[in-house]
Coordinates of C-alpha atoms and ligand atoms in Angstrom, one line a residue:
M55 CA -76.0 -22.6 71.4
R56 CA -75.1 -26.0 70.0
I57 CA -76.6 -29.3 71.1
S58 CA -74.0 -32.0 71.3
D59 CA -74.4 -35.1 69.0
K60 CA -75.0 -37.3 72.0
L61 CA -77.8 -35.1 73.4
G62 CA -79.2 -34.7 69.8
A63 CA -79.5 -38.5 69.5
R64 CA -81.4 -38.7 72.9
L65 CA -83.7 -35.9 71.8
Q66 CA -84.4 -37.7 68.5
E67 CA -85.4 -40.7 70.5
L68 CA -88.1 -38.5 72.0
G69 CA -89.3 -37.6 68.5
V70 CA -87.6 -34.2 68.4
E71 CA -86.3 -32.9 65.1
L72 CA -83.1 -30.9 65.5
R73 CA -82.2 -28.1 63.2
P74 CA -78.7 -26.8 63.9
S75 CA -77.6 -23.1 63.7
V76 CA -80.9 -21.5 62.6
P77 CA -80.8 -17.6 62.2
L78 CA -83.8 -16.5 64.2
S79 CA -84.0 -13.4 62.0
E80 CA -85.7 -15.8 59.6
K81 CA -88.3 -16.8 62.2
T82 CA -89.4 -13.3 63.5
S83 CA -91.6 -10.7 61.9
L84 CA -89.0 -8.0 62.7
G85 CA -86.3 -10.0 60.8
I86 CA -84.1 -9.6 63.8
G87 CA -82.5 -12.3 65.9
G88 CA -79.2 -14.2 66.4
T89 CA -78.4 -17.9 65.7
T90 CA -79.1 -21.0 67.7
D91 CA -80.2 -24.7 67.4
Q92 CA -83.9 -25.2 66.9
L93 CA -85.8 -28.2 68.3
L94 CA -89.1 -29.1 66.8
L95 CA -91.3 -31.1 69.1
R96 CA -93.7 -33.7 67.6
K97 CA -96.1 -34.7 70.4
F98 CA -97.4 -32.9 73.5
E99 CA -96.9 -36.0 75.6
T100 CA -93.1 -35.9 75.1
I101 CA -92.8 -32.4 76.4
P102 CA -92.2 -33.3 80.1
G103 CA -89.5 -35.8 79.0
V104 CA -87.8 -33.3 76.7
M105 CA -87.9 -30.6 79.3
H106 CA -86.5 -32.9 81.9
L107 CA -83.6 -33.9 79.7
L108 CA -82.8 -30.3 78.8
A109 CA -82.8 -29.4 82.5
N110 CA -80.6 -32.3 83.4
E111 CA -78.1 -31.3 80.7
N112 CA -78.2 -27.6 81.8
I113 CA -79.4 -26.5 78.4
P114 CA -81.3 -23.2 78.6
H115 CA -84.3 -23.0 76.3
R116 CA -87.2 -20.8 75.1
F117 CA -90.3 -21.5 73.2
L118 CA -90.8 -19.5 70.1
G119 CA -94.4 -19.2 68.7
G120 CA -95.2 -17.1 65.7
G121 CA -92.2 -14.8 66.4
T122 CA -94.4 -11.7 65.8
N123 CA -94.1 -9.9 69.2
V124 CA -90.5 -10.6 70.1
L125 CA -87.2 -8.8 69.8
I126 CA -84.3 -11.3 70.0
A127 CA -80.7 -10.3 70.7
D128 CA -78.0 -10.5 68.0
G129 CA -75.2 -13.1 67.6
E130 CA -74.9 -16.6 68.9
L131 CA -77.7 -17.1 71.4
P132 CA -77.0 -18.8 74.8
Y133 CA -80.2 -20.9 74.6
V134 CA -81.9 -23.3 72.2
V135 CA -85.3 -22.5 70.8
L136 CA -88.2 -25.0 70.9
H137 CA -91.2 -25.2 68.7
L138 CA -94.5 -26.8 69.6
P139 CA -96.2 -29.5 67.6
T140 CA -99.3 -28.8 65.6
S141 CA -101.5 -31.0 63.5
Q142 CA -103.3 -29.7 60.4
P143 CA -105.5 -27.7 60.8
G144 CA -104.8 -27.8 64.5
M145 CA -108.3 -26.9 65.5
R146 CA -111.8 -28.3 65.6
V147 CA -115.3 -27.1 66.5
E148 CA -118.0 -28.8 68.6
G149 CA -121.1 -26.7 69.2
N150 CA -120.1 -23.4 70.5
A151 CA -116.6 -24.6 71.5
A152 CA -113.4 -24.4 69.5
Y153 CA -110.4 -26.5 70.5
V154 CA -107.2 -25.0 69.1
D155 CA -103.5 -25.9 69.3
A156 CA -101.3 -23.2 70.7
A157 CA -99.1 -23.4 67.6
A158 CA -102.0 -22.7 65.2
D159 CA -102.2 -19.4 63.4
L160 CA -104.4 -16.8 65.2
G161 CA -105.9 -15.4 62.0
G162 CA -106.4 -18.9 60.7
M163 CA -108.4 -19.7 63.8
V164 CA -110.6 -16.7 63.4
T165 CA -111.6 -17.6 59.8
F166 CA -111.9 -21.4 60.7
C167 CA -114.4 -20.5 63.4
A168 CA -116.2 -17.9 61.2
K169 CA -116.8 -20.5 58.5
R170 CA -118.6 -22.6 61.2
D171 CA -120.7 -19.6 62.2
L172 CA -118.8 -18.9 65.4
G173 CA -117.8 -15.2 65.8
G174 CA -116.8 -12.7 68.5
M175 CA -113.1 -12.6 67.5
E176 CA -113.4 -10.5 64.4
G177 CA -111.2 -7.8 65.8
L178 CA -108.3 -10.2 66.1
I179 CA -108.3 -11.0 62.4
G180 CA -105.1 -9.0 61.5
V181 CA -103.2 -9.7 64.6
P182 CA -100.2 -11.8 63.4
G183 CA -98.8 -14.7 65.4
S184 CA -99.8 -18.0 67.0
V185 CA -102.7 -18.7 69.3
G186 CA -100.3 -19.5 72.2
G187 CA -98.6 -16.1 71.9
A188 CA -102.0 -14.4 71.8
L189 CA -103.1 -16.3 74.9
R190 CA -100.0 -15.4 76.9
M191 CA -100.2 -11.7 76.0
N192 CA -104.0 -11.6 75.9
A193 CA -103.8 -10.2 72.4
G194 CA -106.5 -7.7 71.5
A195 CA -107.6 -5.2 68.9
Y196 CA -110.7 -3.2 68.0
G197 CA -112.4 -3.9 71.3
T198 CA -111.8 -7.7 71.3
Q199 CA -109.4 -9.6 73.4
I200 CA -108.8 -13.3 73.3
G201 CA -109.1 -13.8 77.0
S202 CA -112.8 -13.1 77.0
Y203 CA -113.5 -16.4 75.2
V204 CA -111.1 -18.8 77.0
R205 CA -112.7 -21.6 78.9
E206 CA -109.8 -24.0 79.4
V207 CA -106.1 -24.0 78.7
E208 CA -103.9 -27.0 78.6
L209 CA -100.3 -26.2 79.4
Y210 CA -97.0 -27.5 80.5
R211 CA -96.2 -26.2 83.9
A212 CA -92.4 -25.9 84.3
S213 CA -92.9 -25.5 88.1
T214 CA -94.4 -29.0 88.4
G215 CA -92.9 -30.6 85.3
K216 CA -96.4 -31.7 84.3
L217 CA -99.1 -31.2 81.7
E218 CA -102.1 -29.4 83.4
T219 CA -105.4 -28.0 82.4
L220 CA -106.5 -24.7 83.8
R221 CA -110.1 -23.4 83.8
G222 CA -110.6 -20.0 82.2
D223 CA -112.0 -18.6 85.4
D224 CA -108.7 -19.4 87.2
I225 CA -106.7 -17.3 84.7
R226 CA -106.5 -13.5 84.9
F227 CA -106.6 -11.7 81.5
D228 CA -105.7 -8.0 81.7
Y229 CA -104.6 -5.5 79.1
R230 CA -101.7 -7.3 77.3
H231 CA -101.0 -9.3 80.5
T232 CA -102.1 -12.6 82.0
S233 CA -101.6 -14.5 85.2
F234 CA -99.7 -17.4 83.4
A235 CA -96.2 -18.0 84.9
P236 CA -93.4 -16.9 82.6
D237 CA -92.3 -20.5 82.1
D238 CA -95.8 -21.9 81.5
V239 CA -96.0 -23.3 78.0
M240 CA -99.5 -23.0 76.4
L241 CA -100.4 -26.2 74.5
R242 CA -104.1 -26.1 73.6
V243 CA -107.1 -23.9 74.3
K244 CA -110.8 -24.4 74.5
L245 CA -112.8 -21.2 73.5
E246 CA -116.5 -20.6 73.8
L247 CA -117.7 -18.4 71.0
P248 CA -121.1 -16.8 70.2
Q249 CA -123.1 -18.1 67.2
K250 CA -123.1 -15.6 64.3
P251 CA -123.8 -16.1 60.6
F252 CA -120.7 -16.3 58.5
K253 CA -121.7 -13.3 56.3
E254 CA -122.0 -11.0 59.4
I255 CA -118.6 -12.1 60.7
L256 CA -117.1 -11.6 57.3
A257 CA -118.5 -8.1 57.0
A258 CA -117.0 -7.2 60.5
I259 CA -113.7 -8.8 59.5
K260 CA -113.5 -6.6 56.4
I261 CA -114.0 -3.4 58.4
C262 CA -111.2 -4.4 60.8
N263 CA -108.9 -5.2 57.9
E264 CA -109.6 -1.9 56.2
K265 CA -109.0 0.1 59.5
R266 CA -105.7 -1.8 60.0
R267 CA -104.5 -1.3 56.4
A268 CA -105.3 2.4 56.7
S269 CA -103.3 2.9 59.9
Q270 CA -100.6 0.3 60.2
P271 CA -97.5 -0.5 58.2
L272 CA -98.6 -4.1 57.3
N273 CA -96.1 -4.6 54.5
Q274 CA -93.0 -3.8 56.5
K275 CA -91.1 -5.8 59.0
S276 CA -92.3 -5.0 62.5
A277 CA -93.4 -6.6 65.8
G278 CA -96.7 -4.6 65.9
C279 CA -96.9 -2.0 68.6
I280 CA -93.6 -1.6 70.5
F281 CA -95.1 0.0 73.7
K282 CA -98.2 -0.7 75.7
N283 CA -100.6 2.2 75.8
P284 CA -100.4 4.0 79.1
P285 CA -103.7 4.1 81.1
G286 CA -106.1 6.4 79.2
G287 CA -103.4 7.4 76.6
S288 CA -102.0 6.4 73.3
A289 CA -98.3 5.7 72.9
G290 CA -98.6 6.1 69.1
R291 CA -100.2 9.5 69.3
M292 CA -97.6 10.8 71.8
I293 CA -94.7 9.6 69.7
D294 CA -96.4 11.1 66.6
E295 CA -96.9 14.5 68.4
L296 CA -93.2 14.6 69.2
G297 CA -92.5 14.5 65.4
L298 CA -90.7 11.2 65.7
K299 CA -92.2 9.4 62.7
G300 CA -89.3 8.4 60.4
H301 CA -86.8 8.8 63.2
R302 CA -84.0 6.2 62.9
A303 CA -81.3 4.3 64.8
G304 CA -79.4 2.4 62.1
D305 CA -81.9 0.5 60.1
A306 CA -84.6 0.6 62.8
M307 CA -87.2 3.3 62.1
V308 CA -90.3 4.7 63.7
S309 CA -93.0 3.9 61.1
D310 CA -94.2 6.9 59.2
R311 CA -97.7 5.3 59.1
H312 CA -98.1 4.4 62.8
A313 CA -95.7 5.9 65.4
N314 CA -96.0 2.9 67.8
F315 CA -94.7 0.5 65.1
F316 CA -91.0 0.4 64.7
V317 CA -89.9 -1.1 61.5
N318 CA -86.8 -2.8 60.2
V319 CA -86.2 -1.0 57.0
A320 CA -83.3 -3.2 55.8
N321 CA -80.9 -5.0 58.0
A322 CA -81.6 -3.6 61.5
S323 CA -79.8 -5.3 64.4
C324 CA -81.3 -5.8 67.8
A325 CA -78.9 -3.2 69.0
D326 CA -80.4 -0.7 66.5
M327 CA -83.9 -1.5 67.7
L328 CA -83.0 -1.2 71.4
R329 CA -81.4 2.2 70.8
L330 CA -84.5 3.4 69.0
I331 CA -86.8 2.1 71.8
D332 CA -84.7 3.8 74.5
E333 CA -84.4 7.1 72.6
V334 CA -88.2 7.2 72.0
R335 CA -89.0 6.2 75.6
E336 CA -86.7 8.9 76.9
R337 CA -88.3 11.6 74.6
V338 CA -91.8 10.6 75.8
R339 CA -90.7 10.6 79.4
V340 CA -89.2 14.1 79.2
A341 CA -92.2 15.6 77.2
Y342 CA -95.1 13.8 79.0
G343 CA -93.7 12.5 82.3
I344 CA -94.8 9.0 81.3
E345 CA -92.5 6.0 81.3
L346 CA -93.7 3.8 78.4
E347 CA -93.6 0.0 79.0
N348 CA -92.6 -2.4 76.3
E349 CA -95.3 -4.4 74.6
V350 CA -92.8 -6.3 72.5
I351 CA -91.1 -9.1 74.5
F352 CA -87.3 -8.7 74.6
W353 CA -85.2 -11.9 74.7
K354 CA -82.0 -10.7 76.4
N355 CA -79.0 -12.9 76.2
Ligands
EPU268 N1 -102.4 8.0 66.4 C1 -101.7 9.1 66.0 N2 -100.6 8.8 65.3 C2 -100.1 7.6 65.1 C3 -100.8 6.5 65.6 C4 -101.9 6.7 66.2 O1 -102.1 10.2 66.2 O2 -99.0 7.5 64.5 C5 -103.7 8.2 67.1 C6 -104.9 7.7 66.3 O3 -105.3 8.6 65.4 C7 -105.9 7.3 67.3 C8 -105.1 7.0 68.6 O4 -103.7 7.5 68.3 O5 -106.6 8.5 67.6 C9 -105.0 5.4 68.8 O6 -104.5 4.8 67.6 P1 -104.9 3.4 67.1 O7 -106.4 3.4 66.9 O8 -104.1 3.1 65.9 O9 -104.7 2.4 68.2 P2 -103.5 2.2 69.2 O10 -103.9 2.5 70.6 O11 -102.3 2.9 68.7 C10 -104.1 -0.3 69.7 C11 -103.3 -1.5 69.9 C12 -103.1 -2.2 68.6 C13 -104.4 -2.5 67.9 C14 -105.1 -1.2 67.7 C15 -106.5 -1.4 67.1 C16 -101.8 -1.3 71.8 C17 -100.4 -0.9 72.2 N3 -102.0 -1.2 70.5 O12 -103.3 0.6 69.0 O13 -102.4 -3.4 68.8 O14 -104.2 -3.1 66.6 O15 -105.3 -0.5 69.0 O16 -107.4 -1.9 68.1 O17 -102.7 -1.6 72.6 C18 -100.3 -4.5 69.1 O18 -100.8 -4.9 70.1 O19 -99.2 -4.8 68.6 C19 -101.1 -3.6 68.3 C20 -100.7 -3.1 67.2

């Protein structure tokens, strides 16, 4: 979608930087995604104004975080993509509390806190993506999930058109699911973390990194796990048991390292990836009677 010059000028007045015709395949870890205009926001305070303007002009929009857990359709996209502002480093620590921008890097946050003797989040070290994306999905790994540490979230509520602050107790964090509204935009989070010596945190981080390196295709283009694990089960194990590692649809392939990771081996399209997802889901349904649910977020046109 293209923003007109006139609207572009008004957005610039609100401090927005406009980048026309950006291929989102360059902004996602899967290397998949069509083309649209990209709007870089500079200040949280301008968000309500920008959103109001886009709504008035009937411009559909989506916020893109780290781009690590999203599958975006091919071709010219019928919406613009917004990016949140972040300062450097986008985080600070005060006692046991860490205040972090949603646009900050999740792994960067874990190490930043570790260096200040705040731990608890070691398991999240290799999870790619932004803090905001991790919050929305309640990202987790190796027994840790980010929701356990959340004390406050500042967000833009599309339903009220305002910036609001929610208390951690008022948010539900379930397995890869939260009670945020789909159009809530995470802006900043306050976490409360246990004190732990840096050395201990580092040792735990090393173990998680080794486990991850041994079991996941980290040097290939992927969006992490494609499906959620069904209650009490493992999507990866089931897909593996069906002999589907290496199975392809075009350039989309079930990883031969971890069967719940689908990788883009060269120039996979979104259509390739969707075909592979549907085929694998169907094979699992027939063999196990279980309908796997997507973990990856699909941005349909
Ligand atoms: N397994 C196989 N074959 C495979 C993959 C896994 O047999 O190809 C078996 C493993 O041997 C193990 C079991 O399945 O016995 C579970 O595998 P793993 O420990 O790799 O964990 P997972 O359930 O597949 C989950 C998360 C990952 C997270 C890891 C580590 C989900 C959907 N996945 O994977 O998160 O990194 O645990 O905690 O919850 C993600 O969210 O994108 C993600 C990758």
